[in-house]
Amino acid sequence: MCVTGPWGFAPGLVRLYLETPSTALCAAILVFLKQEEFSFASAAAPAKPSACMQALRLWTLLATYAVAVGQNQGQKNQECPKLNAQMPEFQKKTVHIKDPGRVEEIICGLIKGGAAKLQIITDFDMTLSRFSYNGKRCPTCHNIIDNSKLITEECRKKLLQLKETYYAIEIDPALTIEEKYPYMVEWYNKSHALLIEQGLQKDKFAEIVRESDVMLKEGYENFFDKLSEHNIPVFIFSAGIGDILEEVIHQAGVYHSNVKVVSNFMDFDENGILKGFKGELIHVYNKHDGALKNTEYFKQLKDNSNIILLGDSQGDLSMADGVANVEHILKIGYLNDKVDELLEKYMDSYDIVLVKDESLEVANSILQKIL
């Protein structure tokens, strides 16, 4: 039989299709039967052909529309995963997010941009490397030298005293970045002067890195290898010692061609003995200036307008300041120390805060969606 009558049920049918597309036709028939205002023409008194054809056309248009809406909604849902439902890594107790909706929007933008638009900007010490392992602190690039046999005990004690004095200032929640800035310059300059006095030998660095307790975060192979596979630029911006940093990632087998390191690099004489440091000092709170000095690098990546930034301090937030055309940026911050005092501040500035998290699991889960 042919059905004529008003088509005000269309929006409801579309909703039914989206909820249970496989039973859309049956649902439509049930809706028709329940509409008392519809007039039915039996086989004995057939409706006019034009009315039947009009109804058929309307049904065809409605079905086509419902399919299109359903496909579009399905694609959108696939591209924009819900953090809790589709990304279990975000359910870990270490993960803190102030605005989940905003983070989902950013990740959606990163996914839609794909590999062609992506670049990574990251700190190294305590971000890619571990803060601790089995309750024991892991060394930074500076600490690898501080703890090595290349320096005297007297020098080691002086370096430790400097660390005890200035690290407390670095993480003091009561001080602003501007107030901390001159102390960081003092700390780095004094430490570097002590290292120069020791006459460090470049050809010993591979050995002291192997003998150290430095560790990269869990999942580092997947992180670096995936980015290399898709030729995603990785900009490691470190206030550590670049020569040691490069040796660490070289020994880990992840110093791929897509990785660029900007750090404090040593200057050696013709005999390979340390005589100073190259360029301007990079410390934890002047990365804004360093980022602007690397604008040429970022200009070469003008199409890579989507950024995942990883850091562990407030100073790391400025690492992308040299990028002129940012479309989407996701800032992931590792909070390793003074958690109670600093968590709120980190959540205000980082999109995702990972508290005492020694893995790259969250970053890898996002990359899995993008790549």
Coordinates of C-alpha atoms in Angstrom, one line a residue:
M1 CA 0.0 0.0 0.0
C2 CA 1.0 3.6 -0.4
V3 CA 1.2 6.2 2.4
T4 CA 0.3 9.8 2.1
G5 CA 0.3 12.5 4.8
P6 CA 2.6 15.0 6.6
W7 CA 6.3 14.3 7.0
G8 CA 6.9 15.9 10.3
F9 CA 8.4 12.7 11.7
A10 CA 11.6 13.2 9.5
P11 CA 13.9 14.6 12.2
G12 CA 12.8 11.8 14.5
L13 CA 13.5 9.2 11.9
V14 CA 17.0 10.7 11.3
R15 CA 17.7 10.4 15.0
L16 CA 16.5 6.8 14.9
Y17 CA 18.8 6.2 11.9
L18 CA 21.8 7.6 13.7
E19 CA 21.1 5.5 16.9
T20 CA 20.2 2.3 15.1
P21 CA 20.9 2.6 11.3
S22 CA 20.3 -1.1 10.7
T23 CA 16.7 -0.8 11.7
A24 CA 15.9 2.6 10.2
L25 CA 13.4 1.2 7.7
C26 CA 11.5 -0.8 10.3
A27 CA 11.4 2.2 12.6
A28 CA 10.0 4.3 9.8
I29 CA 7.2 1.8 9.2
L30 CA 6.3 1.7 12.9
V31 CA 6.2 5.5 12.9
F32 CA 3.8 5.5 9.9
L33 CA 1.4 3.0 11.6
K34 CA 1.2 5.1 14.7
Q35 CA 0.3 8.3 12.9
E36 CA -3.5 8.4 13.0
E37 CA -3.7 11.5 10.9
F38 CA -2.2 9.7 7.9
S39 CA -4.7 8.5 5.3
F40 CA -4.1 5.1 3.9
A41 CA -5.2 4.0 0.4
S42 CA -5.9 0.2 0.1
A43 CA -5.2 -1.9 -2.9
A44 CA -8.9 -1.7 -3.8
A45 CA -8.7 2.1 -3.9
P46 CA -5.2 2.9 -4.8
A47 CA -3.7 6.3 -4.2
K48 CA -2.9 8.5 -7.2
P49 CA 0.4 7.6 -8.7
S50 CA 1.7 11.1 -8.3
A51 CA 1.2 10.9 -4.5
C52 CA 3.0 7.5 -4.3
M53 CA 5.8 8.8 -6.4
Q54 CA 6.1 11.9 -4.2
A55 CA 6.2 9.8 -1.1
L56 CA 8.8 7.5 -2.6
R57 CA 10.9 10.5 -3.6
L58 CA 10.6 12.0 -0.1
W59 CA 11.6 8.6 1.5
T60 CA 14.6 8.4 -0.9
L61 CA 15.7 11.9 0.0
L62 CA 15.2 11.3 3.7
A63 CA 17.2 8.0 3.6
T64 CA 20.0 9.6 1.7
Y65 CA 20.1 12.5 4.1
A66 CA 20.1 10.2 7.1
V67 CA 23.0 8.1 5.6
A68 CA 25.0 11.2 4.9
V69 CA 24.5 12.6 8.4
G70 CA 25.3 9.2 9.9
Q71 CA 28.5 8.9 8.0
N72 CA 29.6 12.4 8.8
Q73 CA 28.9 11.9 12.5
G74 CA 30.8 8.6 12.4
Q75 CA 33.8 10.2 10.8
K76 CA 33.7 13.1 13.3
N77 CA 33.5 10.7 16.2
Q78 CA 36.4 8.7 14.8
E79 CA 38.6 11.7 14.3
C80 CA 37.7 13.3 17.7
P81 CA 38.1 10.6 20.3
K82 CA 36.6 11.1 23.8
L83 CA 39.5 11.0 26.3
N84 CA 37.9 8.7 28.8
A85 CA 36.0 6.4 26.5
Q86 CA 38.5 5.9 23.6
M87 CA 41.9 6.8 25.1
P88 CA 42.3 4.7 28.3
E89 CA 45.8 6.2 28.9
F90 CA 44.0 9.3 30.1
Q91 CA 42.3 7.4 32.9
K92 CA 45.6 7.0 34.8
K93 CA 45.8 8.7 38.2
T94 CA 48.9 10.6 37.0
V95 CA 46.9 12.5 34.4
H96 CA 45.4 15.8 35.3
I97 CA 43.4 18.0 32.9
K98 CA 41.7 21.3 33.8
D99 CA 39.6 21.5 30.6
P100 CA 39.0 18.1 29.0
G101 CA 36.7 19.6 26.3
R102 CA 39.4 22.0 25.1
V103 CA 42.0 19.2 25.1
E104 CA 39.6 17.0 23.0
E105 CA 39.3 19.9 20.5
I106 CA 43.0 20.4 20.2
I107 CA 43.6 16.7 19.7
C108 CA 40.9 16.7 17.1
G109 CA 42.7 19.5 15.2
L110 CA 46.0 17.5 15.5
I111 CA 44.3 14.4 14.1
K112 CA 42.7 16.3 11.2
G113 CA 46.1 17.9 10.3
G114 CA 47.8 14.5 10.3
A115 CA 51.5 13.9 9.9
A116 CA 51.9 16.6 7.2
K117 CA 51.2 19.4 9.7
L118 CA 52.8 18.0 12.9
Q119 CA 56.0 18.9 14.7
I120 CA 57.3 18.1 18.2
I121 CA 59.0 20.6 20.5
T122 CA 60.3 19.1 23.7
D123 CA 62.6 19.6 26.7
F124 CA 64.9 16.7 27.6
D125 CA 66.0 16.4 31.2
M126 CA 63.1 15.0 33.3
T127 CA 60.8 15.2 30.3
L128 CA 62.2 12.7 27.8
S129 CA 64.5 11.3 30.5
R130 CA 63.3 9.9 33.8
F131 CA 63.1 11.9 37.0
S132 CA 63.5 8.8 39.1
Y133 CA 63.5 5.0 39.0
N134 CA 62.6 2.7 41.9
G135 CA 62.6 5.6 44.2
K136 CA 66.1 6.8 43.2
R137 CA 66.7 10.1 41.4
C138 CA 68.0 9.7 37.8
P139 CA 70.7 12.1 36.6
T140 CA 70.3 15.1 34.3
C141 CA 72.9 15.7 31.6
H142 CA 74.8 18.0 34.0
N143 CA 74.6 15.3 36.7
I144 CA 76.1 12.7 34.5
I145 CA 79.3 14.7 34.5
D146 CA 78.9 15.7 38.1
N147 CA 78.8 12.1 39.2
S148 CA 81.5 10.8 36.9
K149 CA 85.1 9.9 37.5
L150 CA 86.2 12.8 35.2
I151 CA 86.0 15.3 38.0
T152 CA 87.7 15.5 41.3
E153 CA 86.0 15.0 44.6
E154 CA 86.5 18.7 45.5
C155 CA 84.8 19.8 42.3
R156 CA 82.0 17.3 42.9
K157 CA 81.3 18.8 46.3
K158 CA 81.2 22.3 44.9
L159 CA 78.8 21.3 42.2
L160 CA 76.5 19.6 44.7
Q161 CA 76.5 22.7 46.9
L162 CA 75.5 24.7 43.9
K163 CA 72.7 22.3 43.1
E164 CA 71.4 22.3 46.7
T165 CA 71.4 26.1 46.7
Y166 CA 69.9 26.9 43.3
Y167 CA 67.6 23.9 42.6
A168 CA 65.5 25.0 45.6
I169 CA 65.2 28.4 43.9
E170 CA 64.3 26.9 40.5
I171 CA 61.3 25.1 41.9
D172 CA 60.2 27.6 44.6
P173 CA 56.5 28.2 44.0
A174 CA 56.6 31.5 45.8
L175 CA 59.0 33.1 43.3
T176 CA 58.2 34.4 39.8
I177 CA 60.2 33.4 36.7
E178 CA 61.6 36.9 36.6
E179 CA 62.8 36.6 40.2
K180 CA 64.4 33.2 39.5
Y181 CA 66.1 34.2 36.2
P182 CA 69.3 35.8 37.6
Y183 CA 69.9 32.9 40.0
M184 CA 69.7 30.4 37.1
V185 CA 72.3 32.4 35.3
E186 CA 74.6 32.4 38.3
W187 CA 74.1 28.6 38.8
Y188 CA 74.9 27.7 35.2
N189 CA 77.9 30.0 34.9
K190 CA 79.4 28.8 38.1
S191 CA 78.9 25.2 37.2
H192 CA 80.3 25.6 33.8
A193 CA 83.3 27.4 35.1
L194 CA 84.1 24.5 37.4
L195 CA 83.8 22.0 34.5
I196 CA 86.2 24.0 32.4
E197 CA 88.7 23.9 35.2
Q198 CA 88.5 20.1 35.2
G199 CA 89.8 19.9 31.6
L200 CA 87.2 17.4 30.5
Q201 CA 88.1 15.1 27.7
K202 CA 85.5 14.7 24.9
D203 CA 86.5 11.1 24.1
K204 CA 85.4 10.0 27.6
F205 CA 81.8 11.1 27.3
A206 CA 80.5 7.9 25.7
E207 CA 82.0 5.9 28.7
I208 CA 80.5 8.1 31.4
V209 CA 77.1 8.0 29.8
R210 CA 77.2 4.2 29.6
E211 CA 78.3 4.1 33.3
S212 CA 75.6 6.5 34.5
D213 CA 72.1 5.9 35.8
V214 CA 70.4 8.0 33.1
M215 CA 67.2 6.5 31.7
L216 CA 64.8 7.6 29.1
K217 CA 61.1 7.4 29.9
E218 CA 59.2 4.2 29.3
G219 CA 57.9 4.1 25.7
Y220 CA 60.8 6.2 24.3
E221 CA 61.5 3.7 21.4
N222 CA 57.9 3.9 20.2
F223 CA 57.9 7.7 20.5
F224 CA 61.1 8.3 18.6
D225 CA 60.7 5.5 16.0
K226 CA 57.1 6.5 15.2
L227 CA 58.1 10.1 14.6
S228 CA 61.0 9.0 12.5
E229 CA 58.9 6.7 10.4
H230 CA 56.6 9.5 9.5
N231 CA 59.4 12.1 9.2
I232 CA 57.9 14.3 11.9
P233 CA 60.4 17.1 13.0
V234 CA 61.5 16.8 16.6
F235 CA 63.1 19.8 18.2
I236 CA 64.8 19.0 21.5
F237 CA 65.4 22.3 23.3
S238 CA 67.5 21.6 26.4
A239 CA 69.2 23.7 29.1
G240 CA 71.4 20.7 29.8
I241 CA 74.7 19.9 28.1
G242 CA 74.2 19.1 24.4
D243 CA 77.2 16.8 24.0
I244 CA 75.9 14.6 26.8
L245 CA 72.3 14.7 25.6
E246 CA 73.3 13.6 22.1
E247 CA 75.4 10.8 23.5
V248 CA 72.4 9.6 25.5
I249 CA 70.0 9.4 22.6
H250 CA 72.7 8.0 20.4
Q251 CA 73.4 5.1 22.8
A252 CA 69.6 4.6 23.1
G253 CA 69.5 4.2 19.3
V254 CA 66.9 7.0 18.8
Y255 CA 69.1 9.9 17.4
H256 CA 67.3 9.8 14.1
S257 CA 67.7 12.2 11.2
N258 CA 64.4 14.1 12.0
V259 CA 65.8 15.1 15.5
K260 CA 67.4 18.5 16.0
V261 CA 69.1 19.4 19.4
V262 CA 69.5 22.9 20.7
S263 CA 71.4 23.0 24.0
N264 CA 74.6 24.2 25.7
F265 CA 77.3 22.6 23.6
M266 CA 80.9 22.5 24.8
D267 CA 83.9 24.0 22.9
F268 CA 87.0 21.8 22.8
D269 CA 90.6 22.6 21.8
E270 CA 92.6 20.6 19.2
N271 CA 93.3 17.9 21.8
G272 CA 89.6 17.4 22.7
I273 CA 89.9 19.2 26.0
L274 CA 87.1 21.4 27.2
K275 CA 88.0 25.1 26.9
G276 CA 84.5 26.7 27.1
F277 CA 80.9 26.7 25.9
K278 CA 79.6 27.7 22.5
G279 CA 77.1 30.5 21.9
E280 CA 74.8 32.0 24.5
L281 CA 73.9 30.3 27.7
I282 CA 70.6 28.4 27.7
H283 CA 69.0 27.9 31.1
V284 CA 65.6 26.8 32.2
Y285 CA 64.0 30.2 32.2
N286 CA 65.4 31.8 29.0
K287 CA 64.0 29.4 26.4
H288 CA 61.8 32.2 25.0
D289 CA 64.9 34.0 23.8
G290 CA 66.4 30.8 22.5
A291 CA 63.2 30.0 20.6
L292 CA 63.2 33.3 18.9
K293 CA 66.9 32.7 17.9
N294 CA 65.8 29.5 16.1
T295 CA 63.1 31.2 14.0
E296 CA 65.0 30.1 10.8
Y297 CA 64.6 26.5 11.8
F298 CA 60.9 27.0 12.4
K299 CA 60.5 29.0 9.1
Q300 CA 61.6 25.9 7.3
L301 CA 58.7 24.1 8.9
K302 CA 56.1 26.8 8.0
D303 CA 53.6 24.1 7.0
N304 CA 54.1 22.2 10.3
S305 CA 51.6 24.4 12.1
N306 CA 50.4 21.8 14.6
I307 CA 52.6 21.3 17.7
I308 CA 52.9 18.9 20.6
L309 CA 55.0 20.5 23.3
L310 CA 56.5 18.6 26.2
G311 CA 58.2 20.1 29.2
D312 CA 58.6 19.9 32.9
S313 CA 58.9 23.5 34.0
Q314 CA 57.1 26.8 33.5
G315 CA 60.1 27.9 31.4
D316 CA 59.4 25.2 28.9
L317 CA 56.1 26.8 28.0
S318 CA 57.9 29.3 25.8
M319 CA 59.8 26.8 23.7
A320 CA 57.4 27.3 20.7
D321 CA 57.6 31.1 20.7
G322 CA 59.7 31.0 17.6
V323 CA 56.8 29.4 15.6
A324 CA 55.0 32.1 13.7
N325 CA 52.0 30.1 12.3
V326 CA 50.6 28.0 15.1
E327 CA 47.3 26.4 14.3
H328 CA 46.9 23.9 17.1
I329 CA 49.3 23.4 20.1
L330 CA 49.0 20.8 22.8
K331 CA 51.1 21.4 25.9
I332 CA 52.0 18.4 28.0
G333 CA 53.8 19.1 31.3
Y334 CA 55.5 16.7 33.6
L335 CA 55.3 17.7 37.3
N336 CA 58.0 15.8 39.1
D337 CA 58.5 17.7 42.4
K338 CA 56.6 20.0 44.8
V339 CA 53.4 18.5 43.5
D340 CA 51.0 19.9 46.1
E341 CA 52.4 23.4 45.7
L342 CA 52.7 23.5 41.9
L343 CA 49.8 21.4 40.6
E344 CA 47.3 24.2 40.3
K345 CA 49.8 26.5 38.5
Y346 CA 50.8 23.7 36.1
M347 CA 47.1 22.9 35.3
D348 CA 46.6 26.6 34.5
S349 CA 49.4 26.7 32.0
Y350 CA 49.7 23.1 30.6
D351 CA 46.8 21.4 28.8
I352 CA 47.7 18.1 30.3
V353 CA 49.7 17.6 33.5
L354 CA 51.4 14.3 34.2
V355 CA 52.3 13.9 37.9
K356 CA 55.2 11.7 38.8
D357 CA 54.7 9.9 35.5
E358 CA 57.8 8.2 34.1
S359 CA 56.4 7.2 30.8
L360 CA 55.6 8.7 27.3
E361 CA 52.3 6.7 27.2
V362 CA 50.0 9.7 26.9
A363 CA 52.1 11.3 24.1
N364 CA 52.3 7.9 22.3
S365 CA 48.5 7.4 22.5
I366 CA 48.0 10.8 20.9
L367 CA 50.5 10.1 18.2
Q368 CA 48.8 6.8 17.5
K369 CA 45.6 8.7 16.7
I370 CA 47.3 11.3 14.5
L371 CA 49.7 8.9 12.6

